[in-house]
Coordinates of C-alpha atoms and ligand atoms in Angstrom, one line a residue:
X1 CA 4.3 16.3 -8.5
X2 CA 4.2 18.9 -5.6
X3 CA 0.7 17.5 -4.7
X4 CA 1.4 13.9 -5.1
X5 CA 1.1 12.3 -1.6
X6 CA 1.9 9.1 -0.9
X7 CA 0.1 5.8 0.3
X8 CA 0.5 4.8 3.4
X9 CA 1.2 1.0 2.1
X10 CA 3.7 3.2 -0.8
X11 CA 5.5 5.4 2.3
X12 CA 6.1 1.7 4.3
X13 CA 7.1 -0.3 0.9
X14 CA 9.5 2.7 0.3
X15 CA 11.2 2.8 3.8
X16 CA 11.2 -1.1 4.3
X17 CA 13.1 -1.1 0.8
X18 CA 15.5 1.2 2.0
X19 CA 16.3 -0.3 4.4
X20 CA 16.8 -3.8 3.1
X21 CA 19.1 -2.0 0.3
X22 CA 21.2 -0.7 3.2
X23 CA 21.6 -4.1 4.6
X24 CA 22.1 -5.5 1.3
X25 CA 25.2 -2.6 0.8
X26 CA 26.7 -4.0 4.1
X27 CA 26.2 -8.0 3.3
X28 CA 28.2 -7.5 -0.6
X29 CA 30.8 -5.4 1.4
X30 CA 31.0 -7.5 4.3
X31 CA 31.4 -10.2 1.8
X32 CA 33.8 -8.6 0.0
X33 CA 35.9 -7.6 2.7
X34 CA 35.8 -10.9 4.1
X35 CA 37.1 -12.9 1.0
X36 CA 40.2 -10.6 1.1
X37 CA 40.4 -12.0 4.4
X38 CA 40.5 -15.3 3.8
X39 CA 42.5 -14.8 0.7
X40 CA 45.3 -13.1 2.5
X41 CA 45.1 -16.3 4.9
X42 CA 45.1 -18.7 2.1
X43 CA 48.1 -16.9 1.0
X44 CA 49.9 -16.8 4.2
X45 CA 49.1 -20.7 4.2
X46 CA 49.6 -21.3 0.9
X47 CA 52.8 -19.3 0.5
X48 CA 54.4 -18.4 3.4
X49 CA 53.8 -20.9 5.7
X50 CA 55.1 -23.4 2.9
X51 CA 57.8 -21.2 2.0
X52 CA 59.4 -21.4 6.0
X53 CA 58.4 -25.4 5.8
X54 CA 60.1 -26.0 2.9
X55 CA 63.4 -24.2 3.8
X56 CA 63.7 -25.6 7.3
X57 CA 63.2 -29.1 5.5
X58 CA 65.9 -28.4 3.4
X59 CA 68.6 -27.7 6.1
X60 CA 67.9 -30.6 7.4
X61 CA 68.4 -32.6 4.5
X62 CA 71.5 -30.8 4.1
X63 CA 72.3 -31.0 7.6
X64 CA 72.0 -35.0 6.7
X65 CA 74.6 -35.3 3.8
X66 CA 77.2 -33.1 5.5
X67 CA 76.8 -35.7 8.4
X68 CA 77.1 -39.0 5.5
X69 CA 80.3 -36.5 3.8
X70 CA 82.1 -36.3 7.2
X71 CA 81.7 -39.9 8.0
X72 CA 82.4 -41.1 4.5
X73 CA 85.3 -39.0 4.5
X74 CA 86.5 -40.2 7.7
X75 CA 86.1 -43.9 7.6
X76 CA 86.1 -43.8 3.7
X77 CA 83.2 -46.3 3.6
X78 CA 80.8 -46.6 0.5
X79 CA 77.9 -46.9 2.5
X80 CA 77.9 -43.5 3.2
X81 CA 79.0 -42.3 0.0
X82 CA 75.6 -43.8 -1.2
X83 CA 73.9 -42.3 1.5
X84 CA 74.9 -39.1 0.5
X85 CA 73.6 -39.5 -3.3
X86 CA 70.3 -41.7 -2.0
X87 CA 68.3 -38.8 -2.4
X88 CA 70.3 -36.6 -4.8
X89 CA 66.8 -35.3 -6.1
X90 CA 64.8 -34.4 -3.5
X91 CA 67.1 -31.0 -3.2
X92 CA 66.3 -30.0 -6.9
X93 CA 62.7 -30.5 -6.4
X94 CA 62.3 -29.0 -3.5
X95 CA 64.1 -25.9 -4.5
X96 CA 61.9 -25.8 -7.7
X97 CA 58.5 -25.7 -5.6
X98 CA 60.4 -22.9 -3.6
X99 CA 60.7 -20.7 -6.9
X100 CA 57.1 -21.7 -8.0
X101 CA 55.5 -20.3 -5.5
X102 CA 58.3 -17.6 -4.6
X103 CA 56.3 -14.3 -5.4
X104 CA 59.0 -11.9 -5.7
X105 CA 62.4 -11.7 -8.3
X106 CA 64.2 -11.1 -4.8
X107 CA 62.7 -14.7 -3.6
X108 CA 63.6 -16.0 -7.0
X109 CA 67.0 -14.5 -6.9
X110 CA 67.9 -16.1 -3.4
X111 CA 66.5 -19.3 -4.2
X112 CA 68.6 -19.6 -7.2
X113 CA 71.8 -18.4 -5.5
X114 CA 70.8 -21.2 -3.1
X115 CA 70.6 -23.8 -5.5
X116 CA 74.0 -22.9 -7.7
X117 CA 75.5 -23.2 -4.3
X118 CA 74.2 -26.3 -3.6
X119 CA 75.4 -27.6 -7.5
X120 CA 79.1 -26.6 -7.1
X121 CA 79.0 -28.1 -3.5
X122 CA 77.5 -31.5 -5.1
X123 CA 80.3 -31.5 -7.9
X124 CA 83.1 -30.5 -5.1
X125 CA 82.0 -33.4 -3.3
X126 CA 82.0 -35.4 -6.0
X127 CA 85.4 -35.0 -7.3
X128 CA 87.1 -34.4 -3.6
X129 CA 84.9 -38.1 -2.9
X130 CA 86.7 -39.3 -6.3
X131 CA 90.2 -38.2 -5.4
X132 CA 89.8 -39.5 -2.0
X133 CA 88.8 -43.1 -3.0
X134 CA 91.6 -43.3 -5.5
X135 CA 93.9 -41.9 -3.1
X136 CA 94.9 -39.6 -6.1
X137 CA 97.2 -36.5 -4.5
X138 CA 94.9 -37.5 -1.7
X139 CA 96.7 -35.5 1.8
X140 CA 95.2 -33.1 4.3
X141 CA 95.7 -29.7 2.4
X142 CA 93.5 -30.6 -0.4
X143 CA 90.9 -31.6 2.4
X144 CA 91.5 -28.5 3.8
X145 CA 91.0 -26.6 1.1
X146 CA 87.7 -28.6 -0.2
X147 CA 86.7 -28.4 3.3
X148 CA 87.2 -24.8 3.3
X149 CA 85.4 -24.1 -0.4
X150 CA 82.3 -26.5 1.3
X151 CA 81.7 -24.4 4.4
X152 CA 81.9 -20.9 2.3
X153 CA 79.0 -22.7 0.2
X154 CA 76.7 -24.5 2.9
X155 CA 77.2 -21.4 4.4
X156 CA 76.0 -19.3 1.0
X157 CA 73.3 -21.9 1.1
X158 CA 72.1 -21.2 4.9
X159 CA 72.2 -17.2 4.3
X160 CA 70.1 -17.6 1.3
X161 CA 67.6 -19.5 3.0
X162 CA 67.9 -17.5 5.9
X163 CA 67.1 -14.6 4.3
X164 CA 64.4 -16.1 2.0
X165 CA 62.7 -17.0 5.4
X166 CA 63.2 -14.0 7.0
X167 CA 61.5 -11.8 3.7
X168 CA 58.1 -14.3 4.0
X169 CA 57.9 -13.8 7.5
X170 CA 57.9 -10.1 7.2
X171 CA 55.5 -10.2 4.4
X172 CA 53.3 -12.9 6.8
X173 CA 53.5 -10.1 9.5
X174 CA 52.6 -7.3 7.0
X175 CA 49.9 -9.7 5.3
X176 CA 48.8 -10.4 9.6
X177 CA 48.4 -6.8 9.6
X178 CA 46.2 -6.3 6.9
X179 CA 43.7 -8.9 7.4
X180 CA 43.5 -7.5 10.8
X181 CA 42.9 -4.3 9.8
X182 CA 40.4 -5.3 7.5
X183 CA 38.2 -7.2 10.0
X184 CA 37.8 -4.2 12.7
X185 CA 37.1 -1.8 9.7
X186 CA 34.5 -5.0 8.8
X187 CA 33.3 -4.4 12.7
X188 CA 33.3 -1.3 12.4
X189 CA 31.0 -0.8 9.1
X190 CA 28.7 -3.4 10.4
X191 CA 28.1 -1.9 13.8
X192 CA 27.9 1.2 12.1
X193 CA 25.2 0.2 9.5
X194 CA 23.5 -2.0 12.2
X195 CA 23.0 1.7 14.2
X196 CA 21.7 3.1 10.7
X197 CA 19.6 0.8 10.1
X198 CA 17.8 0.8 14.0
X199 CA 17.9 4.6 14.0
X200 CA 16.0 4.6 10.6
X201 CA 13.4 2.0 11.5
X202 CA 13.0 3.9 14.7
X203 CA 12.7 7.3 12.5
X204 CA 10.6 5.3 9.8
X205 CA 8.3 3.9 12.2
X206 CA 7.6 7.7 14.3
X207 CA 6.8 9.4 11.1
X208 CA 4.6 6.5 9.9
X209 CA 2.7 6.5 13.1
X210 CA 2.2 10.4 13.3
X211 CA 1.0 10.9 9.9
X212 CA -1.5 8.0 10.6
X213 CA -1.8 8.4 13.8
X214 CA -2.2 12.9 14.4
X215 CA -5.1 12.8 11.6
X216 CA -6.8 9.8 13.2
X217 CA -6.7 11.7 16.5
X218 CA -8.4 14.8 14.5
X219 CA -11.2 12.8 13.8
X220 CA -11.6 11.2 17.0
X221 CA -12.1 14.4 18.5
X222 CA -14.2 15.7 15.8
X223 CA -16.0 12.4 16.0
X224 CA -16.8 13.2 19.7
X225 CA -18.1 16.7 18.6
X226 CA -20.3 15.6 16.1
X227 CA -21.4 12.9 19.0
X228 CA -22.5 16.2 20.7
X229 CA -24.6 17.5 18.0
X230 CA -21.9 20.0 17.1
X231 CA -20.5 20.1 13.7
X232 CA -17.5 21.1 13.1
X233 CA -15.8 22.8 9.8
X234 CA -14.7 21.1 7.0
X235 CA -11.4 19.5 8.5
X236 CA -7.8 20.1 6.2
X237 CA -5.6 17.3 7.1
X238 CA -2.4 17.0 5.6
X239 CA -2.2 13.3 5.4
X240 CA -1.8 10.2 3.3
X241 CA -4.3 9.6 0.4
X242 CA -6.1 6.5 2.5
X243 CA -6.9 8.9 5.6
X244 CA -7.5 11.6 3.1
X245 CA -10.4 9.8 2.1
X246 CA -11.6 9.3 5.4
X247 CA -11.5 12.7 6.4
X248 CA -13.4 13.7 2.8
X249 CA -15.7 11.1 3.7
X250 CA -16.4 12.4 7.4
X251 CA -16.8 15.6 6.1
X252 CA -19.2 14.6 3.4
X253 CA -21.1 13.1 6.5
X254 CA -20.7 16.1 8.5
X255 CA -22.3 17.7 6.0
X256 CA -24.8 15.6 5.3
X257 CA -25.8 15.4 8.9
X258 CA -25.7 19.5 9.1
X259 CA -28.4 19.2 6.4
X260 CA -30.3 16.6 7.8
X261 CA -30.8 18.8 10.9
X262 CA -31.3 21.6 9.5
X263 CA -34.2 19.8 7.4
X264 CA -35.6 18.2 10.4
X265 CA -35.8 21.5 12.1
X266 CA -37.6 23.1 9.0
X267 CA -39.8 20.1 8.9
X268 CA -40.8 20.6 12.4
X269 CA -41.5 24.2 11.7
X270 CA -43.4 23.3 8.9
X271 CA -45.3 20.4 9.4
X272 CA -46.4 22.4 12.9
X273 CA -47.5 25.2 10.5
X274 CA -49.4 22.6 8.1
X275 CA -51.0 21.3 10.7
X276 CA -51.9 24.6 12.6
X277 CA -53.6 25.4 9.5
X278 CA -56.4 23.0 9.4
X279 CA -56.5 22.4 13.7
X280 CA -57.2 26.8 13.5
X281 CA -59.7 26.6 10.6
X282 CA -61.6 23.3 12.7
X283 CA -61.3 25.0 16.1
X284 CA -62.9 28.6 14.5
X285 CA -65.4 26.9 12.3
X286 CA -66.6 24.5 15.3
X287 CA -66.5 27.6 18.2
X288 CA -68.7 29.2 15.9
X289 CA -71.0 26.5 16.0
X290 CA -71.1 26.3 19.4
X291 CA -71.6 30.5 20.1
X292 CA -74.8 29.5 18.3
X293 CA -74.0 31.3 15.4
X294 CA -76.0 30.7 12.1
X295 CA -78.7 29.0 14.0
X296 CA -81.3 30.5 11.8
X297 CA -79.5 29.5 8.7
X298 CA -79.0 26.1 8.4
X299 CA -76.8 26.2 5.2
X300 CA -74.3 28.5 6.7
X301 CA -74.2 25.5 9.6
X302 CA -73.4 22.9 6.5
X303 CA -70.9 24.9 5.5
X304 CA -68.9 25.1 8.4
X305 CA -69.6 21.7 9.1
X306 CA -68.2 20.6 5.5
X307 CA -64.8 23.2 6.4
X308 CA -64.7 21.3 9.8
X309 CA -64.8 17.7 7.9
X310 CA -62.2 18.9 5.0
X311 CA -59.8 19.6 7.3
X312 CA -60.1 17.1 9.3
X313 CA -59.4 15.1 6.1
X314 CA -56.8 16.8 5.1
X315 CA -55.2 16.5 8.4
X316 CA -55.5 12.7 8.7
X317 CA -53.6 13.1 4.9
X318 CA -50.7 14.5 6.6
X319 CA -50.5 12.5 9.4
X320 CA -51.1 9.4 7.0
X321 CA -48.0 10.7 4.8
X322 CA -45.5 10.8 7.5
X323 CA -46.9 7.4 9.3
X324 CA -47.1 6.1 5.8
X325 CA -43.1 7.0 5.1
X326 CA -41.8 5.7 8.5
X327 CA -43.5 2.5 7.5
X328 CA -42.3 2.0 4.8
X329 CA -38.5 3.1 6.0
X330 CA -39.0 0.1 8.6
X331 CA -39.9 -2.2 5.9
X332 CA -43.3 -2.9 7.9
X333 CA -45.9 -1.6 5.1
X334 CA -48.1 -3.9 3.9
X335 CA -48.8 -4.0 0.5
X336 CA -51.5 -6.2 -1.6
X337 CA -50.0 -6.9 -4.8
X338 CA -52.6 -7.8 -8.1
X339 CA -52.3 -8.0 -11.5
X340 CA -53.4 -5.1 -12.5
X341 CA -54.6 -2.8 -15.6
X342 CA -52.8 0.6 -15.9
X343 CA -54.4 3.0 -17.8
X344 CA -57.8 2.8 -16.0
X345 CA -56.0 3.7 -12.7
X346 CA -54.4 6.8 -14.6
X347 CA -58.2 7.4 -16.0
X348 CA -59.4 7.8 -12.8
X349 CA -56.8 10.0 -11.4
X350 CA -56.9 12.6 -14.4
X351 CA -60.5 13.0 -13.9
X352 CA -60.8 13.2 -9.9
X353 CA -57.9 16.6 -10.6
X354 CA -59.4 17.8 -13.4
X355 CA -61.6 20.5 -12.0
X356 CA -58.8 21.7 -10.2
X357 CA -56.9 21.7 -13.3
X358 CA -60.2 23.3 -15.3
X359 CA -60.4 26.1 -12.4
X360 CA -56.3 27.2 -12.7
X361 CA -56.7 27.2 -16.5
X362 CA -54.4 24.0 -17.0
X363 CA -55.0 21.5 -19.7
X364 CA -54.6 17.6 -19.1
X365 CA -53.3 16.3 -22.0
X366 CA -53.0 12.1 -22.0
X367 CA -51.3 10.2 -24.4
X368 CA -51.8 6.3 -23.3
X369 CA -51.3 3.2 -25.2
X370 CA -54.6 1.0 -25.0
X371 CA -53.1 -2.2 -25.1
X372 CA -50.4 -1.7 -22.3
X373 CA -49.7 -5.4 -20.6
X374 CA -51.3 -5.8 -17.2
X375 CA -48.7 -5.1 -14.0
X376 CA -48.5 -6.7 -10.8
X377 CA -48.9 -3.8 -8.8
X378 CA -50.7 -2.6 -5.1
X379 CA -53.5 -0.6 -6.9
X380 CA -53.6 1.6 -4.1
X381 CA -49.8 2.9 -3.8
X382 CA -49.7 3.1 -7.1
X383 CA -52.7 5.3 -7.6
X384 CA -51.4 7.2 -4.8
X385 CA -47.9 7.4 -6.9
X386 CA -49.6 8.6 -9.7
X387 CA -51.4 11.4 -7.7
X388 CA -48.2 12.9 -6.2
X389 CA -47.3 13.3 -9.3
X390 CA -50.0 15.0 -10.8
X391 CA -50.7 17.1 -8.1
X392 CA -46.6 17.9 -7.8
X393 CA -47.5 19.0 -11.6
X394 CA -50.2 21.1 -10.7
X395 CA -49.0 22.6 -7.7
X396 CA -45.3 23.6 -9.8
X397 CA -47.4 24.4 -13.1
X398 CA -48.0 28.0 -13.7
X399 CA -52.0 29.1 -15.3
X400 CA -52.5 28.1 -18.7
X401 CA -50.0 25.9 -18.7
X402 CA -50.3 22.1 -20.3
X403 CA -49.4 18.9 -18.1
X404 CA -48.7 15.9 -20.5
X405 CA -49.5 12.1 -18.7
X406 CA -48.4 9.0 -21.3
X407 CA -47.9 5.7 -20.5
X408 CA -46.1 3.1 -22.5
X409 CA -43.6 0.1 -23.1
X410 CA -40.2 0.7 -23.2
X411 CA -37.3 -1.3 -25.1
X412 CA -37.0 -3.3 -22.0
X413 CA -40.8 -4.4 -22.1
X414 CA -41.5 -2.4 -19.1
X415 CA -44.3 -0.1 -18.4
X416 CA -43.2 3.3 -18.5
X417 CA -45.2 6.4 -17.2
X418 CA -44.3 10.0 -17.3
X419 CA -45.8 13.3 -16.1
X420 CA -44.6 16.3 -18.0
X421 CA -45.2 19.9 -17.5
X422 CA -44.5 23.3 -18.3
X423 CA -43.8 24.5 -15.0
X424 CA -40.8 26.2 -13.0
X425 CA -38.8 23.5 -13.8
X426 CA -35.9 22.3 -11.0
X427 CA -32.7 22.9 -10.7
X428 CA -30.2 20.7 -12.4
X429 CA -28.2 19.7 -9.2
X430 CA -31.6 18.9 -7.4
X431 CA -33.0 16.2 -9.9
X432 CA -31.7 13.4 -8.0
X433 CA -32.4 14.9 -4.2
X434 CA -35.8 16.0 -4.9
X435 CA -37.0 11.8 -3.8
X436 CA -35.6 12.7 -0.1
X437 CA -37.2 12.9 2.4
X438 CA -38.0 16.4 3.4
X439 CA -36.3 18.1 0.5
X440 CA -38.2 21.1 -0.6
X441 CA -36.3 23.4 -3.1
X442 CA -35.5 26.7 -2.0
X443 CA -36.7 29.3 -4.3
X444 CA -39.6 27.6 -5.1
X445 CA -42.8 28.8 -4.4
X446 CA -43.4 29.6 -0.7
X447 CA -47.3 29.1 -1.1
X448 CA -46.9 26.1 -3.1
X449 CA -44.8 24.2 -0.4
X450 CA -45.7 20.5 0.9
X451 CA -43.8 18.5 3.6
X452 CA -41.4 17.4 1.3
X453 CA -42.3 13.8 1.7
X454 CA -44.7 12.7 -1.4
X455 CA -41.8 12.1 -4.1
X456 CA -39.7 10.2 -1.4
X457 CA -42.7 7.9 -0.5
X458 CA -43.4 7.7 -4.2
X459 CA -39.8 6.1 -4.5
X460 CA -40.2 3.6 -1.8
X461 CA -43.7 2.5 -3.2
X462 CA -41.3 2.1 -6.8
X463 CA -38.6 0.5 -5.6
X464 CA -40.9 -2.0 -3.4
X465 CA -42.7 -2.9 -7.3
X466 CA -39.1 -3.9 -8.9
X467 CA -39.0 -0.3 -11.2
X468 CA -37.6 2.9 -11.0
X469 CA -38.3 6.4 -10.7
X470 CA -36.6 9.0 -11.9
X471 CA -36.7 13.2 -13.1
X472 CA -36.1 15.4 -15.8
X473 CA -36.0 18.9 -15.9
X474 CA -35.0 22.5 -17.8
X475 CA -35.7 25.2 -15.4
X476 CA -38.2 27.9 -16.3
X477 CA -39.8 25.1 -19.1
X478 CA -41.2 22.2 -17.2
X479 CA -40.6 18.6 -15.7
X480 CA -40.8 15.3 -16.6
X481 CA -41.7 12.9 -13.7
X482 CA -41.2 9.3 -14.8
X483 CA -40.9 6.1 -13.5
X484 CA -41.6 2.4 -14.7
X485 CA -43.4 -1.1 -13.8
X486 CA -41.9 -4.5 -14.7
X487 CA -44.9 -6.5 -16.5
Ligands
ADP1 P1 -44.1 18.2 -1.4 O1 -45.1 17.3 -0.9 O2 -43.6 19.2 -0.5 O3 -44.4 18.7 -2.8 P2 -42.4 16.3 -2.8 O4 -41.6 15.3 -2.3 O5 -43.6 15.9 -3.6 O6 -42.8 17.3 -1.6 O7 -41.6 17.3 -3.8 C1 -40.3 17.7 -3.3 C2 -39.9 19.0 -4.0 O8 -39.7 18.7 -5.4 C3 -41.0 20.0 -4.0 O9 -40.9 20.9 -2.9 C4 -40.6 20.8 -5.3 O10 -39.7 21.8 -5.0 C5 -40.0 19.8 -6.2 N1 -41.0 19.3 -7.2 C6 -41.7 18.2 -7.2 N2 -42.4 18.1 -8.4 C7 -42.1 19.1 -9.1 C8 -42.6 19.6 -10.4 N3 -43.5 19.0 -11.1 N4 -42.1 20.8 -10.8 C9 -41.2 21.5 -10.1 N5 -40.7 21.1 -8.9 C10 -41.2 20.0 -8.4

């Protein structure tokens, strides 16, 4: 876990969802808070506002019938008296909507003291109305007294709904107060998460950059150095996994490079010491000739003669090797494809090494299959495949040692050659690098060195014919050298 970095695309996905999480924290709040809002205003509506509608609507009905009451009792007409009663329910109802939505026992209380004040005043009216038309005891101190009992109820009445009015508009203030409240805390959460949320981006965005962008700037500069022929140490970045792999990747190259130029610089110092060789033994050989030596014995002069022309060969070998491989690298060789028959081409090769072979005490050994199908091949490269690796096996084969050539079809139906010997053997880790170009394996034998270039031209030659070439190998017991032919 301690060592488990995380992606770039991973670090943004993380942050981004973070973030969105926050905002979606302050939307269910806001939303939240917000609907309290609006239910405390549907409330006030609702309720209060009602509430104080309602009672002011029922003073003035009240207002109404004590105007009908003084005029019937004044002019004793009917007309008001059934003015009075016309809407004898609308006080009842209206008083019942007032304890439906009253939301207190107090409210309840007030409204019902309201209404029992409002009955007896209906049933004093009625009778006083009743005594008054029958002109039953009817004189000015009953009035007086009805009159008196009236104005102690209306009045009841008016206090009640007074007070009711005054309670709800407290509470509408209180309820004000608290919806208030809860919008600037609203603001204030909002504006607060909305400074979060930037600083975070902001915060997000800067680490994000530097860890992409510090290591990037690493490897510019390193880049520049390696420009310069310099190479640098293997860089340590602490970064995420994507430009981890970058920077393993430029310093696989970095290495890569390191070794090419240190190869190229061997191969300089080498090739210049293979071709000293033969230019000294050419330039002796023909100064000697020239001083007049051995002018009295002719074979001596054929001799050095034959030195000067084996040289010379060998160098035009050389040179032919490394113009040979940049050829081929360009893709400008020319090859002359024919079908062709193996084995005689393998024939021919065993028998032009085998005196060298007889003289160091090695035995050829061959085991061919006569009928092997005819390949389309360039005769030429491939007799000069099969020659690298014969004389690779002779060169890396110790005295009285056994080098094994067969040639057969595999599973596949391809040809397949090998070369085996019993020689040093190579190292396991440089089976596959032994085809590049210039690679010579340290610790090999110093005498026994070439310019590193044979196996890797053999590949190209391979690879041009549609097969493969490949080595096997157990240090200190041998090599096996193979590579195949489609028919
Ligand atoms: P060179 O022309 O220098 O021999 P090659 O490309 O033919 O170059 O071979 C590259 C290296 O592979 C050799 O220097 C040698 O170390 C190793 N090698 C090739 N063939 C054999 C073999 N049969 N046994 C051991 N080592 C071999």
């Amino acid at each position: 876990m301690k060592n488990m970095k995380l992606t770039i695309f991973t670090r943004l996905i993380i942050s981004y969802l973070a973030i969105i999480l926050l905002i979606i924290c302050l939307g269910v709040y806001a939303f939240l808070r917000l609907n309290q809002v609006n239910q405390i205003i549907n409330y006030i509506i609702l309720v209060d506002d009602a509430t104080t509608s309602i009672t002011s609507e029922l003073k003035d009905y009240i207002l109404t019938q004590l105007e009908f009451e003084e005029k019937f009792f004044v002019l004793k007409d009917q007309d008001f008296y059934m003015h009075f009663w016309k809407s004898e329910n609308y006080f009842p109802n209206a008083i019942e909507k007032l304890k439906v939505i009253a939301d207190t026992s107090y409210k309840r209380q007030l409204v019902n003291d309201a209404k029992n004040a409002y009955s007896l005043y209906l049933s004093l009216f009625r009778k006083e109305a009743k005594t008054s038309l029958l002109n039953i005891d009817s004189n000015e101190e009953s009035y007086k007294i009805y009159k008196k009992k009236k104005e102690n109820l209306i009045a009841a009445i008016d206090q009640n709904l007074k007070q009711l009015v005054k309670i709800v508009e407290r509470d509408r203030w209180k309820k004000t107060r608290e919806a208030s409240k809860i919008s600037i805390e609203v603001i204030k959460v909002t504006t607060a998460t909305v400074v979060l949320a930037v600083v975070m981006i902001i915060f997000i965005s800067v680490i994000n950059t530097r860890s992409i962008n510090r290591p990037i700037l690493l490897l510019k500069e390193k880049t520049k150095e390696v420009a310069k022929g310099r190479y640098p140490t293997p860089l340590a970045i602490i970064s995420p996994p994507e430009i981890g792999e970058l920077t393993t990747a430029f310093n696989d190259m970095c290495e890569r490079l390191k070794e090419l130029d240190d190869l190229k610089i061997d191969f300089i110092s080498h090739i210049s010491h293979k071709l000293r060789t033969p230019l000294t033994a050419i330039q002796e050989a023909s100064g000697m000739l020239l001083d007049g030596f051995f002018t009295d014995m002719p074979e001596k002069q054929h001799e050095l003669f034959l030195i000067i022309k084996e040289e010379c060969r060998r160098l035009i070998d050389e040179v032919n090797r490394i113009l040979d491989l940049s050829r081929m690298e360009a893709k400008m060789m020319d090859y002359h494809f024919e079908v062709t028959e193996i084995i005689p081409i393998i024939r021919k090769n065993v028998l032009k090494l085998s005196p060298l072979a007889q003289k160091r005490g090695i035995e050829f050994k061959m085991s061919l299959i006569n009928e092997l199908p005819p390949a389309n091949i360039d005769q030429e490269r491939i007799i000069q495949v099969v020659e690298e690796l014969l004389g690779n096996a002779l060169k890396f084969t110790p005295e009285r040692g056994t080098i094994t050539i067969s040639a057969s079809t595999n599973e596949k139906g391809t040809i397949e050659i090998s070369v085996m010997d019993t020689g040093y053997g190579i190292p396991e880790k440089e089976l596959e690098r032994v085809f590049e170009k210039f690679k010579r394996i340290e610790g090999g034998r110093a005498a026994e060195r070439g310019t590193g270039l044979g196996l890797s031209i053999a590949k190209h030659i391979i690879t041009v014919h549609g097969g493969q070439i490949w080595a096997e190998s157990k240090p200190g017991k041998g090599s096996t050298f193979s590579f195949t032919l489609p028919v």
